[in-house]
């Protein structure tokens, strides 16, 4: 069971190890970059590799902005239906293209497959310089609304 504060209304700051546990449980995150002086956010599927996050990309805004001389941020969120906890984890750092033969061959072993059609031949590694996260208890009223919305969604699908 996740560690909590005595006061359930106060978010719990996560340690780096807990942040990585949540990242490893996730499949989709968001990459935040700066492009043309404006923030852009892209959903990405990713793999964890030796304390870094690796994703694939095609040519375009996401790739060029990630590889620019600006830091990037990577974020995941989640929710535990059983316990009523939600969490958010953010990594901040720099992104680089995997270019060495060894890195490219190693990346082929990662379970990282494009979700869209098209060539996504660029493997990008985010090296975090800062890792932060928090977990908080969803209040009962909000939890009932979330669960009811999920039931409605499941019923209509």
PDB file of C-alpha atoms in Angstrom:
ATOM      1  CA  UNK A   1       0.000   0.000   0.000  1.00  0.00           C
ATOM      2  CA  UNK A   2       1.363   3.444  -0.838  1.00  0.00           C
ATOM      3  CA  UNK A   3       2.844   5.519   1.952  1.00  0.00           C
ATOM      4  CA  UNK A   4       0.520   8.320   3.024  1.00  0.00           C
ATOM      5  CA  UNK A   5       0.521  11.448   5.156  1.00  0.00           C
ATOM      6  CA  UNK A   6      -1.407  11.579   8.424  1.00  0.00           C
ATOM      7  CA  UNK A   7      -3.619  14.144   6.687  1.00  0.00           C
ATOM      8  CA  UNK A   8      -5.144  12.411   3.625  1.00  0.00           C
ATOM      9  CA  UNK A   9      -5.950  15.785   2.053  1.00  0.00           C
ATOM     10  CA  UNK A  10      -2.263  16.625   1.636  1.00  0.00           C
ATOM     11  CA  UNK A  11      -0.427  15.206  -1.427  1.00  0.00           C
ATOM     12  CA  UNK A  12       2.504  12.898  -0.704  1.00  0.00           C
ATOM     13  CA  UNK A  13       5.771  13.854  -2.388  1.00  0.00           C
ATOM     14  CA  UNK A  14       7.243  10.779  -4.064  1.00  0.00           C
ATOM     15  CA  UNK A  15      10.869   9.770  -3.889  1.00  0.00           C
ATOM     16  CA  UNK A  16      12.779   9.012  -7.089  1.00  0.00           C
ATOM     17  CA  UNK A  17      12.396   5.246  -6.636  1.00  0.00           C
ATOM     18  CA  UNK A  18       8.607   5.561  -6.257  1.00  0.00           C
ATOM     19  CA  UNK A  19       8.469   7.832  -9.323  1.00  0.00           C
ATOM     20  CA  UNK A  20      10.275   5.214 -11.403  1.00  0.00           C
ATOM     21  CA  UNK A  21       7.950   2.481 -10.102  1.00  0.00           C
ATOM     22  CA  UNK A  22       4.991   4.455 -11.468  1.00  0.00           C
ATOM     23  CA  UNK A  23       6.774   5.198 -14.751  1.00  0.00           C
ATOM     24  CA  UNK A  24       7.505   1.482 -15.251  1.00  0.00           C
ATOM     25  CA  UNK A  25       3.783   0.712 -14.783  1.00  0.00           C
ATOM     26  CA  UNK A  26       2.782   3.171 -17.512  1.00  0.00           C
ATOM     27  CA  UNK A  27       2.641   2.814 -21.266  1.00  0.00           C
ATOM     28  CA  UNK A  28       1.796   6.325 -22.415  1.00  0.00           C
ATOM     29  CA  UNK A  29       3.297   9.604 -21.312  1.00  0.00           C
ATOM     30  CA  UNK A  30       3.470  13.171 -22.507  1.00  0.00           C
ATOM     31  CA  UNK A  31       6.530  14.883 -23.885  1.00  0.00           C
ATOM     32  CA  UNK A  32       6.671  18.648 -23.359  1.00  0.00           C
ATOM     33  CA  UNK A  33       8.999  20.659 -25.596  1.00  0.00           C
ATOM     34  CA  UNK A  34       9.429  24.235 -26.728  1.00  0.00           C
ATOM     35  CA  UNK A  35       8.984  24.833 -30.452  1.00  0.00           C
ATOM     36  CA  UNK A  36       9.107  28.281 -32.000  1.00  0.00           C
ATOM     37  CA  UNK A  37       9.087  29.831 -28.528  1.00  0.00           C
ATOM     38  CA  UNK A  38       5.820  28.106 -27.602  1.00  0.00           C
ATOM     39  CA  UNK A  39       5.158  24.999 -25.479  1.00  0.00           C
ATOM     40  CA  UNK A  40       4.018  21.865 -27.277  1.00  0.00           C
ATOM     41  CA  UNK A  41       2.894  18.588 -25.711  1.00  0.00           C
ATOM     42  CA  UNK A  42       2.898  15.218 -27.484  1.00  0.00           C
ATOM     43  CA  UNK A  43       1.574  11.865 -26.293  1.00  0.00           C
ATOM     44  CA  UNK A  44       4.235   9.164 -26.607  1.00  0.00           C
ATOM     45  CA  UNK A  45       4.573   5.508 -25.863  1.00  0.00           C
ATOM     46  CA  UNK A  46       7.926   4.761 -24.281  1.00  0.00           C
ATOM     47  CA  UNK A  47      10.225   2.272 -22.593  1.00  0.00           C
ATOM     48  CA  UNK A  48      12.351   2.636 -19.480  1.00  0.00           C
ATOM     49  CA  UNK A  49      16.019   1.902 -20.070  1.00  0.00           C
ATOM     50  CA  UNK A  50      18.639   2.191 -17.309  1.00  0.00           C
ATOM     51  CA  UNK A  51      17.114   5.197 -15.562  1.00  0.00           C
ATOM     52  CA  UNK A  52      16.118   6.950 -18.778  1.00  0.00           C
ATOM     53  CA  UNK A  53      13.021   7.081 -20.972  1.00  0.00           C
ATOM     54  CA  UNK A  54      13.316   6.089 -24.641  1.00  0.00           C
ATOM     55  CA  UNK A  55      10.732   6.795 -27.344  1.00  0.00           C
ATOM     56  CA  UNK A  56      10.547   6.580 -31.133  1.00  0.00           C
ATOM     57  CA  UNK A  57       9.686   9.420 -33.461  1.00  0.00           C
ATOM     58  CA  UNK A  58       9.349  10.314 -37.103  1.00  0.00           C
ATOM     59  CA  UNK A  59      10.719  13.549 -38.550  1.00  0.00           C
ATOM     60  CA  UNK A  60       8.720  16.588 -37.505  1.00  0.00           C
ATOM     61  CA  UNK A  61       8.074  19.137 -34.793  1.00  0.00           C
ATOM     62  CA  UNK A  62       8.327  16.677 -31.895  1.00  0.00           C
ATOM     63  CA  UNK A  63      11.704  15.357 -33.022  1.00  0.00           C
ATOM     64  CA  UNK A  64      13.274  18.701 -33.911  1.00  0.00           C
ATOM     65  CA  UNK A  65      12.031  20.376 -30.703  1.00  0.00           C
ATOM     66  CA  UNK A  66      13.151  17.469 -28.507  1.00  0.00           C
ATOM     67  CA  UNK A  67      16.645  17.636 -30.000  1.00  0.00           C
ATOM     68  CA  UNK A  68      16.924  21.440 -29.831  1.00  0.00           C
ATOM     69  CA  UNK A  69      19.086  23.063 -27.184  1.00  0.00           C
ATOM     70  CA  UNK A  70      16.156  23.276 -24.754  1.00  0.00           C
ATOM     71  CA  UNK A  71      15.316  20.993 -21.860  1.00  0.00           C
ATOM     72  CA  UNK A  72      12.300  18.710 -22.195  1.00  0.00           C
ATOM     73  CA  UNK A  73       9.796  17.383 -19.697  1.00  0.00           C
ATOM     74  CA  UNK A  74       8.140  13.977 -19.606  1.00  0.00           C
ATOM     75  CA  UNK A  75       5.009  13.333 -17.554  1.00  0.00           C
ATOM     76  CA  UNK A  76       2.772  10.404 -16.641  1.00  0.00           C
ATOM     77  CA  UNK A  77      -0.373  10.254 -14.538  1.00  0.00           C
ATOM     78  CA  UNK A  78      -2.294   7.368 -13.118  1.00  0.00           C
ATOM     79  CA  UNK A  79      -5.097   6.282 -10.854  1.00  0.00           C
ATOM     80  CA  UNK A  80      -5.642   3.230  -8.636  1.00  0.00           C
ATOM     81  CA  UNK A  81      -9.364   2.347  -8.615  1.00  0.00           C
ATOM     82  CA  UNK A  82      -9.009   0.013  -5.632  1.00  0.00           C
ATOM     83  CA  UNK A  83      -7.333   2.480  -3.290  1.00  0.00           C
ATOM     84  CA  UNK A  84      -8.610   5.748  -4.752  1.00  0.00           C
ATOM     85  CA  UNK A  85      -5.130   7.231  -5.221  1.00  0.00           C
ATOM     86  CA  UNK A  86      -3.989   9.294  -8.181  1.00  0.00           C
ATOM     87  CA  UNK A  87      -0.415  10.227  -9.024  1.00  0.00           C
ATOM     88  CA  UNK A  88       1.611  12.409 -11.312  1.00  0.00           C
ATOM     89  CA  UNK A  89       5.306  12.043 -12.122  1.00  0.00           C
ATOM     90  CA  UNK A  90       7.479  14.520 -14.062  1.00  0.00           C
ATOM     91  CA  UNK A  91      11.006  14.083 -15.406  1.00  0.00           C
ATOM     92  CA  UNK A  92      12.934  17.132 -16.586  1.00  0.00           C
ATOM     93  CA  UNK A  93      16.138  16.888 -18.555  1.00  0.00           C
ATOM     94  CA  UNK A  94      17.593  16.714 -22.013  1.00  0.00           C
ATOM     95  CA  UNK A  95      16.829  14.520 -24.978  1.00  0.00           C
ATOM     96  CA  UNK A  96      19.339  13.019 -27.375  1.00  0.00           C
ATOM     97  CA  UNK A  97      19.165  10.775 -30.413  1.00  0.00           C
ATOM     98  CA  UNK A  98      20.559   7.255 -30.074  1.00  0.00           C
ATOM     99  CA  UNK A  99      23.283   7.244 -32.680  1.00  0.00           C
ATOM    100  CA  UNK A 100      26.025   4.826 -31.682  1.00  0.00           C
ATOM    101  CA  UNK A 101      25.752   1.347 -33.157  1.00  0.00           C
ATOM    102  CA  UNK A 102      25.651  -0.121 -29.632  1.00  0.00           C
ATOM    103  CA  UNK A 103      22.819   2.167 -28.501  1.00  0.00           C
ATOM    104  CA  UNK A 104      20.754   1.492 -31.609  1.00  0.00           C
ATOM    105  CA  UNK A 105      21.240  -2.275 -31.294  1.00  0.00           C
ATOM    106  CA  UNK A 106      20.363  -2.141 -27.572  1.00  0.00           C
ATOM    107  CA  UNK A 107      17.211  -0.113 -28.339  1.00  0.00           C
ATOM    108  CA  UNK A 108      16.017  -2.890 -30.641  1.00  0.00           C
ATOM    109  CA  UNK A 109      15.652  -5.079 -27.526  1.00  0.00           C
ATOM    110  CA  UNK A 110      13.291  -2.584 -25.865  1.00  0.00           C
ATOM    111  CA  UNK A 111       9.597  -3.319 -26.191  1.00  0.00           C
ATOM    112  CA  UNK A 112       8.978  -0.096 -28.054  1.00  0.00           C
ATOM    113  CA  UNK A 113       6.769  -0.252 -31.095  1.00  0.00           C
ATOM    114  CA  UNK A 114       5.104   2.589 -33.019  1.00  0.00           C
ATOM    115  CA  UNK A 115       1.373   2.884 -32.428  1.00  0.00           C
ATOM    116  CA  UNK A 116       0.811   4.777 -35.668  1.00  0.00           C
ATOM    117  CA  UNK A 117       1.687   3.783 -39.198  1.00  0.00           C
ATOM    118  CA  UNK A 118       4.722   5.357 -40.780  1.00  0.00           C
ATOM    119  CA  UNK A 119       8.421   5.220 -40.200  1.00  0.00           C
ATOM    120  CA  UNK A 120       9.484   6.151 -36.704  1.00  0.00           C
ATOM    121  CA  UNK A 121      13.142   5.356 -37.059  1.00  0.00           C
ATOM    122  CA  UNK A 122      14.534   7.897 -34.616  1.00  0.00           C
ATOM    123  CA  UNK A 123      15.129   6.568 -31.110  1.00  0.00           C
ATOM    124  CA  UNK A 124      15.296   9.377 -28.541  1.00  0.00           C
ATOM    125  CA  UNK A 125      16.538   9.101 -24.949  1.00  0.00           C
ATOM    126  CA  UNK A 126      15.457  11.474 -22.191  1.00  0.00           C
ATOM    127  CA  UNK A 127      18.173  11.761 -19.527  1.00  0.00           C
ATOM    128  CA  UNK A 128      16.421  13.120 -16.436  1.00  0.00           C
ATOM    129  CA  UNK A 129      18.164  15.765 -14.375  1.00  0.00           C
ATOM    130  CA  UNK A 130      15.166  16.171 -12.083  1.00  0.00           C
ATOM    131  CA  UNK A 131      12.574  13.613 -11.030  1.00  0.00           C
ATOM    132  CA  UNK A 132       9.512  14.622  -9.041  1.00  0.00           C
ATOM    133  CA  UNK A 133       6.100  13.242  -8.307  1.00  0.00           C
ATOM    134  CA  UNK A 134       3.187  13.272  -5.973  1.00  0.00           C
ATOM    135  CA  UNK A 135       0.367  10.980  -4.998  1.00  0.00           C
ATOM    136  CA  UNK A 136      -2.914  12.034  -3.476  1.00  0.00           C
ATOM    137  CA  UNK A 137      -6.155  10.536  -2.288  1.00  0.00           C
ATOM    138  CA  UNK A 138      -9.141  11.274  -4.501  1.00  0.00           C
ATOM    139  CA  UNK A 139     -11.997  12.538  -2.339  1.00  0.00           C
ATOM    140  CA  UNK A 140     -15.019  10.242  -2.123  1.00  0.00           C
ATOM    141  CA  UNK A 141     -17.366  12.501  -4.105  1.00  0.00           C
ATOM    142  CA  UNK A 142     -14.908  12.780  -6.992  1.00  0.00           C
ATOM    143  CA  UNK A 143     -14.161   9.062  -6.830  1.00  0.00           C
ATOM    144  CA  UNK A 144     -17.876   8.241  -7.173  1.00  0.00           C
ATOM    145  CA  UNK A 145     -18.073  10.513 -10.242  1.00  0.00           C
ATOM    146  CA  UNK A 146     -14.994   8.908 -11.825  1.00  0.00           C
ATOM    147  CA  UNK A 147     -16.307   5.397 -11.251  1.00  0.00           C
ATOM    148  CA  UNK A 148     -19.782   6.318 -12.552  1.00  0.00           C
ATOM    149  CA  UNK A 149     -18.278   7.909 -15.679  1.00  0.00           C
ATOM    150  CA  UNK A 150     -16.210   4.775 -16.332  1.00  0.00           C
ATOM    151  CA  UNK A 151     -19.296   2.575 -15.974  1.00  0.00           C
ATOM    152  CA  UNK A 152     -21.210   4.816 -18.414  1.00  0.00           C
ATOM    153  CA  UNK A 153     -18.319   4.711 -20.860  1.00  0.00           C
ATOM    154  CA  UNK A 154     -18.062   0.918 -20.635  1.00  0.00           C
ATOM    155  CA  UNK A 155     -21.828   0.631 -21.168  1.00  0.00           C
ATOM    156  CA  UNK A 156     -21.741   2.745 -24.346  1.00  0.00           C
ATOM    157  CA  UNK A 157     -18.771   0.941 -25.909  1.00  0.00           C
TER     158      UNK A 157
END
